[in-house]
Amino acid sequence: MISVNLESISEQVILNEMQYHPAEDHRSAMISAAQSLIIGKLLFQRANELDITKKYDVTEYQDEKAYHDALLEQLVSQDIQFPHATTTECFQYYQANLSKFSTSPLIAAKHILLPAPTDNVTARLEAKALADAIINQLQQGESFSALALAHSKCDSAKQGGALGQLSKGQTVAEFERQVFSANEGLMSHAVESRYGFHVVFVEMKVAGNQLPFEFVEQRITTYLNEKVKRKAIAQYIRHLISQAKIDGFEFDVDASPLMQ
């Protein structure tokens, strides 16, 4: 049994809480559940100290979780002061993360997929050799569509290998990284991915456009304010833990994912 400022948390309560804390093993789930219950107990005790619980009637809420959420929201707003991001701070974040605030570049491409399992060295070498041979044939003027139909194991072979328009995030990272940085035209080397090797022809590239600061300022403000709020709440909980008398459990604050 765990005691938090002389209020107990039974083993059965911890076992019931474990269903909400999936983990690799039983012990890890139990630790996570216990930490969550201790923090919840400390927050409720603090709400009691500030007479916040007197303002809320549990019967007015859909369930106990909604009741506790309302208490927590009031406690946080009453007991923690949050700094707010200034326009200068938002602009500095914007300047340091320009790539996050641009429209996604687009490409239109076609490919010939030569599949090979990642754990089959012989198959990978054979696929690479065939890809190099196909690239050589294309450089000699042979038809991409004909070679795609003859060799590609992708459904796109029926459309001459056409993948259509692609934006970032639509294909696997190793393919995307190489193809989006390539120039228009036939890539002079095969693109390796987890699926095998790809012969790629980039038909069109449209660069992403930088969004003006005024367009994203509110989004940045919200993000920075939420980031500061999470950090302030974590520090607040650390303070409550440091001031509490907790028996039956050793709380490792820094290692707890609940404090991240």
C-alpha positions as protocol buffer text, in pm:
chain_id: "A"
residue {
  index: 1
  type: MET
  ca { x: 0 y: 0 z: 0 }
}
residue {
  index: 2
  type: ILE
  ca { x: 113 y: 354 z: -80 }
}
residue {
  index: 3
  type: SER
  ca { x: 52 y: 654 z: 143 }
}
residue {
  index: 4
  type: VAL
  ca { x: 47 y: 1013 z: 15 }
}
residue {
  index: 5
  type: ASN
  ca { x: 38 y: 1269 z: 294 }
}
residue {
  index: 6
  type: LEU
  ca { x: -125 y: 1001 z: 513 }
}
residue {
  index: 7
  type: GLU
  ca { x: -390 y: 918 z: 249 }
}
residue {
  index: 8
  type: SER
  ca { x: -362 y: 563 z: 124 }
}
residue {
  index: 9
  type: ILE
  ca { x: -369 y: 416 z: -226 }
}
residue {
  index: 10
  type: SER
  ca { x: -449 y: 45 z: -210 }
}
residue {
  index: 11
  type: GLU
  ca { x: -289 y: -224 z: -423 }
}
residue {
  index: 12
  type: GLN
  ca { x: -629 y: -300 z: -577 }
}
residue {
  index: 13
  type: VAL
  ca { x: -666 y: 61 z: -693 }
}
residue {
  index: 14
  type: ILE
  ca { x: -322 y: 42 z: -854 }
}
residue {
  index: 15
  type: LEU
  ca { x: -412 y: -286 z: -1025 }
}
residue {
  index: 16
  type: ASN
  ca { x: -730 y: -129 z: -1162 }
}
residue {
  index: 17
  type: GLU
  ca { x: -534 y: 173 z: -1288 }
}
residue {
  index: 18
  type: MET
  ca { x: -283 y: -46 z: -1474 }
}
residue {
  index: 19
  type: GLN
  ca { x: -524 y: -100 z: -1765 }
}
residue {
  index: 20
  type: TYR
  ca { x: -463 y: 263 z: -1866 }
}
residue {
  index: 21
  type: HIS
  ca { x: -83 y: 226 z: -1864 }
}
residue {
  index: 22
  type: PRO
  ca { x: 25 y: -36 z: -2121 }
}
residue {
  index: 23
  type: ALA
  ca { x: 391 y: -129 z: -2083 }
}
residue {
  index: 24
  type: GLU
  ca { x: 643 y: -395 z: -2179 }
}
residue {
  index: 25
  type: ASP
  ca { x: 599 y: -583 z: -1852 }
}
residue {
  index: 26
  type: HIS
  ca { x: 376 y: -602 z: -1545 }
}
residue {
  index: 27
  type: ARG
  ca { x: 618 y: -415 z: -1318 }
}
residue {
  index: 28
  type: SER
  ca { x: 655 y: -119 z: -1554 }
}
residue {
  index: 29
  type: ALA
  ca { x: 278 y: -90 z: -1589 }
}
residue {
  index: 30
  type: MET
  ca { x: 237 y: -100 z: -1212 }
}
residue {
  index: 31
  type: ILE
  ca { x: 501 y: 171 z: -1159 }
}
residue {
  index: 32
  type: SER
  ca { x: 339 y: 396 z: -1420 }
}
residue {
  index: 33
  type: ALA
  ca { x: -6 y: 341 z: -1267 }
}
residue {
  index: 34
  type: ALA
  ca { x: 124 y: 416 z: -916 }
}
residue {
  index: 35
  type: GLN
  ca { x: 294 y: 735 z: -1032 }
}
residue {
  index: 36
  type: SER
  ca { x: -23 y: 854 z: -1203 }
}
residue {
  index: 37
  type: LEU
  ca { x: -232 y: 786 z: -892 }
}
residue {
  index: 38
  type: ILE
  ca { x: 18 y: 962 z: -665 }
}
residue {
  index: 39
  type: ILE
  ca { x: 19 y: 1271 z: -886 }
}
residue {
  index: 40
  type: GLY
  ca { x: -360 y: 1267 z: -901 }
}
residue {
  index: 41
  type: LYS
  ca { x: -378 y: 1240 z: -523 }
}
residue {
  index: 42
  type: LEU
  ca { x: -138 y: 1531 z: -476 }
}
residue {
  index: 43
  type: LEU
  ca { x: -331 y: 1753 z: -716 }
}
residue {
  index: 44
  type: PHE
  ca { x: -662 y: 1669 z: -548 }
}
residue {
  index: 45
  type: GLN
  ca { x: -511 y: 1742 z: -205 }
}
residue {
  index: 46
  type: ARG
  ca { x: -385 y: 2077 z: -328 }
}
residue {
  index: 47
  type: ALA
  ca { x: -726 y: 2158 z: -473 }
}
residue {
  index: 48
  type: ASN
  ca { x: -873 y: 2081 z: -131 }
}
residue {
  index: 49
  type: GLU
  ca { x: -623 y: 2315 z: 37 }
}
residue {
  index: 50
  type: LEU
  ca { x: -733 y: 2598 z: -192 }
}
residue {
  index: 51
  type: ASP
  ca { x: -1104 y: 2517 z: -137 }
}
residue {
  index: 52
  type: ILE
  ca { x: -1144 y: 2453 z: -509 }
}
residue {
  index: 53
  type: THR
  ca { x: -1330 y: 2126 z: -447 }
}
residue {
  index: 54
  type: LYS
  ca { x: -1605 y: 2319 z: -266 }
}
residue {
  index: 55
  type: LYS
  ca { x: -1690 y: 2496 z: -591 }
}
residue {
  index: 56
  type: TYR
  ca { x: -1759 y: 2176 z: -784 }
}
residue {
  index: 57
  type: ASP
  ca { x: -2029 y: 1912 z: -729 }
}
residue {
  index: 58
  type: VAL
  ca { x: -1931 y: 1573 z: -866 }
}
residue {
  index: 59
  type: THR
  ca { x: -2297 y: 1492 z: -941 }
}
residue {
  index: 60
  type: GLU
  ca { x: -2304 y: 1771 z: -1200 }
}
residue {
  index: 61
  type: TYR
  ca { x: -2049 y: 1593 z: -1419 }
}
residue {
  index: 62
  type: GLN
  ca { x: -2087 y: 1307 z: -1661 }
}
residue {
  index: 63
  type: ASP
  ca { x: -1834 y: 1093 z: -1477 }
}
residue {
  index: 64
  type: GLU
  ca { x: -1554 y: 1114 z: -1224 }
}
residue {
  index: 65
  type: LYS
  ca { x: -1294 y: 1186 z: -1491 }
}
residue {
  index: 66
  type: ALA
  ca { x: -1483 y: 1495 z: -1610 }
}
residue {
  index: 67
  type: TYR
  ca { x: -1508 y: 1610 z: -1249 }
}
residue {
  index: 68
  type: HIS
  ca { x: -1136 y: 1568 z: -1188 }
}
residue {
  index: 69
  type: ASP
  ca { x: -1054 y: 1738 z: -1519 }
}
residue {
  index: 70
  type: ALA
  ca { x: -1258 y: 2042 z: -1413 }
}
residue {
  index: 71
  type: LEU
  ca { x: -1081 y: 2053 z: -1077 }
}
residue {
  index: 72
  type: LEU
  ca { x: -741 y: 2026 z: -1243 }
}
residue {
  index: 73
  type: GLU
  ca { x: -819 y: 2301 z: -1493 }
}
residue {
  index: 74
  type: GLN
  ca { x: -923 y: 2535 z: -1213 }
}
residue {
  index: 75
  type: LEU
  ca { x: -623 y: 2440 z: -999 }
}
residue {
  index: 76
  type: VAL
  ca { x: -379 y: 2500 z: -1283 }
}
residue {
  index: 77
  type: SER
  ca { x: -527 y: 2838 z: -1371 }
}
residue {
  index: 78
  type: GLN
  ca { x: -538 y: 2946 z: -1006 }
}
residue {
  index: 79
  type: ASP
  ca { x: -210 y: 2809 z: -870 }
}
residue {
  index: 80
  type: ILE
  ca { x: 32 y: 2841 z: -1163 }
}
residue {
  index: 81
  type: GLN
  ca { x: 139 y: 3151 z: -1349 }
}
residue {
  index: 82
  type: PHE
  ca { x: 222 y: 3095 z: -1714 }
}
residue {
  index: 83
  type: PRO
  ca { x: 440 y: 3333 z: -1915 }
}
residue {
  index: 84
  type: HIS
  ca { x: 310 y: 3399 z: -2266 }
}
residue {
  index: 85
  type: ALA
  ca { x: 518 y: 3407 z: -2582 }
}
residue {
  index: 86
  type: THR
  ca { x: 589 y: 3754 z: -2715 }
}
residue {
  index: 87
  type: THR
  ca { x: 582 y: 3853 z: -3080 }
}
residue {
  index: 88
  type: THR
  ca { x: 962 y: 3874 z: -3073 }
}
residue {
  index: 89
  type: GLU
  ca { x: 993 y: 3519 z: -2936 }
}
residue {
  index: 90
  type: CYS
  ca { x: 748 y: 3391 z: -3195 }
}
residue {
  index: 91
  type: PHE
  ca { x: 941 y: 3558 z: -3478 }
}
residue {
  index: 92
  type: GLN
  ca { x: 1269 y: 3416 z: -3349 }
}
residue {
  index: 93
  type: TYR
  ca { x: 1114 y: 3068 z: -3352 }
}
residue {
  index: 94
  type: TYR
  ca { x: 983 y: 3129 z: -3704 }
}
residue {
  index: 95
  type: GLN
  ca { x: 1328 y: 3237 z: -3829 }
}
residue {
  index: 96
  type: ALA
  ca { x: 1494 y: 2934 z: -3671 }
}
residue {
  index: 97
  type: ASN
  ca { x: 1240 y: 2690 z: -3820 }
}
residue {
  index: 98
  type: LEU
  ca { x: 1158 y: 2828 z: -4165 }
}
residue {
  index: 99
  type: SER
  ca { x: 1125 y: 2484 z: -4319 }
}
residue {
  index: 100
  type: LYS
  ca { x: 832 y: 2409 z: -4086 }
}
residue {
  index: 101
  type: PHE
  ca { x: 638 y: 2701 z: -4227 }
}
residue {
  index: 102
  type: SER
  ca { x: 629 y: 2639 z: -4598 }
}
residue {
  index: 103
  type: THR
  ca { x: 394 y: 2460 z: -4831 }
}
residue {
  index: 104
  type: SER
  ca { x: 504 y: 2111 z: -4923 }
}
residue {
  index: 105
  type: PRO
  ca { x: 705 y: 2079 z: -5246 }
}
residue {
  index: 106
  type: LEU
  ca { x: 546 y: 1859 z: -5512 }
}
residue {
  index: 107
  type: ILE
  ca { x: 695 y: 1626 z: -5767 }
}
residue {
  index: 108
  type: ALA
  ca { x: 554 y: 1413 z: -6044 }
}
residue {
  index: 109
  type: ALA
  ca { x: 759 y: 1100 z: -6100 }
}
residue {
  index: 110
  type: LYS
  ca { x: 756 y: 756 z: -6254 }
}
residue {
  index: 111
  type: HIS
  ca { x: 959 y: 456 z: -6146 }
}
residue {
  index: 112
  type: ILE
  ca { x: 1052 y: 99 z: -6218 }
}
residue {
  index: 113
  type: LEU
  ca { x: 1054 y: -112 z: -5901 }
}
residue {
  index: 114
  type: LEU
  ca { x: 1294 y: -403 z: -5882 }
}
residue {
  index: 115
  type: PRO
  ca { x: 1207 y: -568 z: -5549 }
}
residue {
  index: 116
  type: ALA
  ca { x: 1460 y: -741 z: -5327 }
}
residue {
  index: 117
  type: PRO
  ca { x: 1433 y: -835 z: -4956 }
}
residue {
  index: 118
  type: THR
  ca { x: 1662 y: -635 z: -4729 }
}
residue {
  index: 119
  type: ASP
  ca { x: 1804 y: -955 z: -4577 }
}
residue {
  index: 120
  type: ASN
  ca { x: 1891 y: -1118 z: -4913 }
}
residue {
  index: 121
  type: VAL
  ca { x: 2229 y: -983 z: -5020 }
}
residue {
  index: 122
  type: THR
  ca { x: 2232 y: -1176 z: -5348 }
}
residue {
  index: 123
  type: ALA
  ca { x: 1890 y: -1048 z: -5449 }
}
residue {
  index: 124
  type: ARG
  ca { x: 1987 y: -691 z: -5362 }
}
residue {
  index: 125
  type: LEU
  ca { x: 2301 y: -711 z: -5576 }
}
residue {
  index: 126
  type: GLU
  ca { x: 2106 y: -858 z: -5868 }
}
residue {
  index: 127
  type: ALA
  ca { x: 1837 y: -589 z: -5842 }
}
residue {
  index: 128
  type: LYS
  ca { x: 2102 y: -316 z: -5831 }
}
residue {
  index: 129
  type: ALA
  ca { x: 2277 y: -459 z: -6139 }
}
residue {
  index: 130
  type: LEU
  ca { x: 1948 y: -478 z: -6331 }
}
residue {
  index: 131
  type: ALA
  ca { x: 1861 y: -121 z: -6229 }
}
residue {
  index: 132
  type: ASP
  ca { x: 2196 y: 4 z: -6360 }
}
residue {
  index: 133
  type: ALA
  ca { x: 2139 y: -182 z: -6687 }
}
residue {
  index: 134
  type: ILE
  ca { x: 1790 y: -31 z: -6727 }
}
residue {
  index: 135
  type: ILE
  ca { x: 1925 y: 319 z: -6659 }
}
residue {
  index: 136
  type: ASN
  ca { x: 2181 y: 262 z: -6933 }
}
residue {
  index: 137
  type: GLN
  ca { x: 1908 y: 150 z: -7173 }
}
residue {
  index: 138
  type: LEU
  ca { x: 1703 y: 461 z: -7093 }
}
residue {
  index: 139
  type: GLN
  ca { x: 2004 y: 683 z: -7151 }
}
residue {
  index: 140
  type: GLN
  ca { x: 2033 y: 518 z: -7492 }
}
residue {
  index: 141
  type: GLY
  ca { x: 1679 y: 631 z: -7572 }
}
residue {
  index: 142
  type: GLU
  ca { x: 1465 y: 326 z: -7493 }
}
residue {
  index: 143
  type: SER
  ca { x: 1106 y: 373 z: -7376 }
}
residue {
  index: 144
  type: PHE
  ca { x: 1051 y: 413 z: -7002 }
}
residue {
  index: 145
  type: SER
  ca { x: 696 y: 280 z: -7033 }
}
residue {
  index: 146
  type: ALA
  ca { x: 808 y: -32 z: -7218 }
}
residue {
  index: 147
  type: LEU
  ca { x: 1085 y: -105 z: -6968 }
}
residue {
  index: 148
  type: ALA
  ca { x: 847 y: -42 z: -6675 }
}
residue {
  index: 149
  type: LEU
  ca { x: 597 y: -289 z: -6818 }
}
residue {
  index: 150
  type: ALA
  ca { x: 873 y: -544 z: -6873 }
}
residue {
  index: 151
  type: HIS
  ca { x: 1053 y: -518 z: -6539 }
}
residue {
  index: 152
  type: SER
  ca { x: 863 y: -322 z: -6271 }
}
residue {
  index: 153
  type: LYS
  ca { x: 685 y: -516 z: -5997 }
}
residue {
  index: 154
  type: CYS
  ca { x: 476 y: -216 z: -5897 }
}
residue {
  index: 155
  type: ASP
  ca { x: 112 y: -177 z: -6005 }
}
residue {
  index: 156
  type: SER
  ca { x: 217 y: 152 z: -6164 }
}
residue {
  index: 157
  type: ALA
  ca { x: 387 y: -47 z: -6442 }
}
residue {
  index: 158
  type: LYS
  ca { x: 53 y: -57 z: -6624 }
}
residue {
  index: 159
  type: GLN
  ca { x: 62 y: 324 z: -6638 }
}
residue {
  index: 160
  type: GLY
  ca { x: 420 y: 338 z: -6760 }
}
residue {
  index: 161
  type: GLY
  ca { x: 551 y: 355 z: -6403 }
}
residue {
  index: 162
  type: ALA
  ca { x: 367 y: 680 z: -6325 }
}
residue {
  index: 163
  type: LEU
  ca { x: 331 y: 754 z: -5954 }
}
residue {
  index: 164
  type: GLY
  ca { x: 142 y: 1077 z: -6010 }
}
residue {
  index: 165
  type: GLN
  ca { x: 198 y: 1385 z: -5795 }
}
residue {
  index: 166
  type: LEU
  ca { x: 375 y: 1325 z: -5466 }
}
residue {
  index: 167
  type: SER
  ca { x: 414 y: 1547 z: -5163 }
}
residue {
  index: 168
  type: LYS
  ca { x: 644 y: 1483 z: -4870 }
}
residue {
  index: 169
  type: GLY
  ca { x: 526 y: 1210 z: -4637 }
}
residue {
  index: 170
  type: GLN
  ca { x: 354 y: 1001 z: -4905 }
}
residue {
  index: 171
  type: THR
  ca { x: 645 y: 765 z: -4968 }
}
residue {
  index: 172
  type: VAL
  ca { x: 904 y: 596 z: -4747 }
}
residue {
  index: 173
  type: ALA
  ca { x: 1173 y: 827 z: -4611 }
}
residue {
  index: 174
  type: GLU
  ca { x: 1470 y: 676 z: -4794 }
}
residue {
  index: 175
  type: PHE
  ca { x: 1293 y: 707 z: -5130 }
}
residue {
  index: 176
  type: GLU
  ca { x: 1161 y: 1055 z: -5058 }
}
residue {
  index: 177
  type: ARG
  ca { x: 1496 y: 1191 z: -4942 }
}
residue {
  index: 178
  type: GLN
  ca { x: 1668 y: 1108 z: -5271 }
}
residue {
  index: 179
  type: VAL
  ca { x: 1387 y: 1177 z: -5516 }
}
residue {
  index: 180
  type: PHE
  ca { x: 1285 y: 1516 z: -5377 }
}
residue {
  index: 181
  type: SER
  ca { x: 1646 y: 1637 z: -5393 }
}
residue {
  index: 182
  type: ALA
  ca { x: 1693 y: 1520 z: -5753 }
}
residue {
  index: 183
  type: ASN
  ca { x: 1667 y: 1738 z: -6063 }
}
residue {
  index: 184
  type: GLU
  ca { x: 1400 y: 1687 z: -6324 }
}
residue {
  index: 185
  type: GLY
  ca { x: 1474 y: 1404 z: -6566 }
}
residue {
  index: 186
  type: LEU
  ca { x: 1617 y: 1055 z: -6534 }
}
residue {
  index: 187
  type: MET
  ca { x: 1810 y: 996 z: -6211 }
}
residue {
  index: 188
  type: SER
  ca { x: 2155 y: 870 z: -6304 }
}
residue {
  index: 189
  type: HIS
  ca { x: 2166 y: 619 z: -6018 }
}
residue {
  index: 190
  type: ALA
  ca { x: 1918 y: 369 z: -5878 }
}
residue {
  index: 191
  type: VAL
  ca { x: 1731 y: 469 z: -5563 }
}
residue {
  index: 192
  type: GLU
  ca { x: 1760 y: 210 z: -5289 }
}
residue {
  index: 193
  type: SER
  ca { x: 1472 y: 160 z: -5046 }
}
residue {
  index: 194
  type: ARG
  ca { x: 1348 y: -107 z: -4809 }
}
residue {
  index: 195
  type: TYR
  ca { x: 1155 y: -252 z: -5104 }
}
residue {
  index: 196
  type: GLY
  ca { x: 1449 y: -289 z: -5340 }
}
residue {
  index: 197
  type: PHE
  ca { x: 1582 y: -59 z: -5612 }
}
residue {
  index: 198
  type: HIS
  ca { x: 1395 y: 202 z: -5812 }
}
residue {
  index: 199
  type: VAL
  ca { x: 1476 y: 351 z: -6149 }
}
residue {
  index: 200
  type: VAL
  ca { x: 1325 y: 699 z: -6128 }
}
residue {
  index: 201
  type: PHE
  ca { x: 1235 y: 969 z: -6377 }
}
residue {
  index: 202
  type: VAL
  ca { x: 1131 y: 1301 z: -6221 }
}
residue {
  index: 203
  type: GLU
  ca { x: 881 y: 1457 z: -6459 }
}
residue {
  index: 204
  type: MET
  ca { x: 809 y: 1778 z: -6268 }
}
residue {
  index: 205
  type: LYS
  ca { x: 915 y: 1964 z: -5954 }
}
residue {
  index: 206
  type: VAL
  ca { x: 726 y: 2243 z: -5780 }
}
residue {
  index: 207
  type: ALA
  ca { x: 912 y: 2406 z: -5495 }
}
residue {
  index: 208
  type: GLY
  ca { x: 734 y: 2473 z: -5166 }
}
residue {
  index: 209
  type: ASN
  ca { x: 651 y: 2834 z: -5085 }
}
residue {
  index: 210
  type: GLN
  ca { x: 757 y: 3008 z: -4766 }
}
residue {
  index: 211
  type: LEU
  ca { x: 456 y: 3116 z: -4560 }
}
residue {
  index: 212
  type: PRO
  ca { x: 478 y: 3474 z: -4424 }
}
residue {
  index: 213
  type: PHE
  ca { x: 519 y: 3517 z: -4048 }
}
residue {
  index: 214
  type: GLU
  ca { x: 184 y: 3695 z: -4019 }
}
residue {
  index: 215
  type: PHE
  ca { x: 13 y: 3387 z: -4160 }
}
residue {
  index: 216
  type: VAL
  ca { x: 156 y: 3148 z: -3899 }
}
residue {
  index: 217
  type: GLU
  ca { x: 207 y: 3379 z: -3598 }
}
residue {
  index: 218
  type: GLN
  ca { x: -103 y: 3256 z: -3414 }
}
residue {
  index: 219
  type: ARG
  ca { x: -4 y: 2892 z: -3470 }
}
residue {
  index: 220
  type: ILE
  ca { x: 344 y: 2959 z: -3331 }
}
residue {
  index: 221
  type: THR
  ca { x: 202 y: 3152 z: -3034 }
}
residue {
  index: 222
  type: THR
  ca { x: -28 y: 2864 z: -2946 }
}
residue {
  index: 223
  type: TYR
  ca { x: 252 y: 2610 z: -2980 }
}
residue {
  index: 224
  type: LEU
  ca { x: 500 y: 2805 z: -2765 }
}
residue {
  index: 225
  type: ASN
  ca { x: 240 y: 2882 z: -2499 }
}
residue {
  index: 226
  type: GLU
  ca { x: 141 y: 2515 z: -2478 }
}
residue {
  index: 227
  type: LYS
  ca { x: 506 y: 2414 z: -2455 }
}
residue {
  index: 228
  type: VAL
  ca { x: 567 y: 2658 z: -2168 }
}
residue {
  index: 229
  type: LYS
  ca { x: 244 y: 2544 z: -1999 }
}
residue {
  index: 230
  type: ARG
  ca { x: 347 y: 2177 z: -2007 }
}
residue {
  index: 231
  type: LYS
  ca { x: 687 y: 2264 z: -1861 }
}
residue {
  index: 232
  type: ALA
  ca { x: 535 y: 2481 z: -1587 }
}
residue {
  index: 233
  type: ILE
  ca { x: 287 y: 2206 z: -1490 }
}
residue {
  index: 234
  type: ALA
  ca { x: 570 y: 1950 z: -1474 }
}
residue {
  index: 235
  type: GLN
  ca { x: 769 y: 2183 z: -1247 }
}
residue {
  index: 236
  type: TYR
  ca { x: 459 y: 2240 z: -1035 }
}
residue {
  index: 237
  type: ILE
  ca { x: 408 y: 1865 z: -990 }
}
residue {
  index: 238
  type: ARG
  ca { x: 777 y: 1821 z: -904 }
}
residue {
  index: 239
  type: HIS
  ca { x: 732 y: 2080 z: -631 }
}
residue {
  index: 240
  type: LEU
  ca { x: 426 y: 1902 z: -492 }
}
residue {
  index: 241
  type: ILE
  ca { x: 617 y: 1573 z: -487 }
}
residue {
  index: 242
  type: SER
  ca { x: 918 y: 1729 z: -316 }
}
residue {
  index: 243
  type: GLN
  ca { x: 694 y: 1870 z: -40 }
}
residue {
  index: 244
  type: ALA
  ca { x: 486 y: 1555 z: 9 }
}
residue {
  index: 245
  type: LYS
  ca { x: 528 y: 1266 z: 249 }
}
residue {
  index: 246
  type: ILE
  ca { x: 511 y: 961 z: 25 }
}
residue {
  index: 247
  type: ASP
  ca { x: 547 y: 616 z: 184 }
}
residue {
  index: 248
  type: GLY
  ca { x: 561 y: 282 z: 6 }
}
residue {
  index: 249
  type: PHE
  ca { x: 688 y: 419 z: -323 }
}
residue {
  index: 250
  type: GLU
  ca { x: 1008 y: 586 z: -438 }
}
residue {
  index: 251
  type: PHE
  ca { x: 918 y: 845 z: -698 }
}
residue {
  index: 252
  type: ASP
  ca { x: 1188 y: 891 z: -965 }
}
residue {
  index: 253
  type: VAL
  ca { x: 1069 y: 1227 z: -1099 }
}
residue {
  index: 254
  type: ASP
  ca { x: 1327 y: 1267 z: -1376 }
}
residue {
  index: 255
  type: ALA
  ca { x: 1267 y: 919 z: -1517 }
}
residue {
  index: 256
  type: SER
  ca { x: 889 y: 934 z: -1514 }
}
residue {
  index: 257
  type: PRO
  ca { x: 729 y: 975 z: -1860 }
}
residue {
  index: 258
  type: LEU
  ca { x: 440 y: 1145 z: -1682 }
}
residue {
  index: 259
  type: MET
  ca { x: 673 y: 1438 z: -1612 }
}
residue {
  index: 260
  type: GLN
  ca { x: 792 y: 1486 z: -1968 }
}
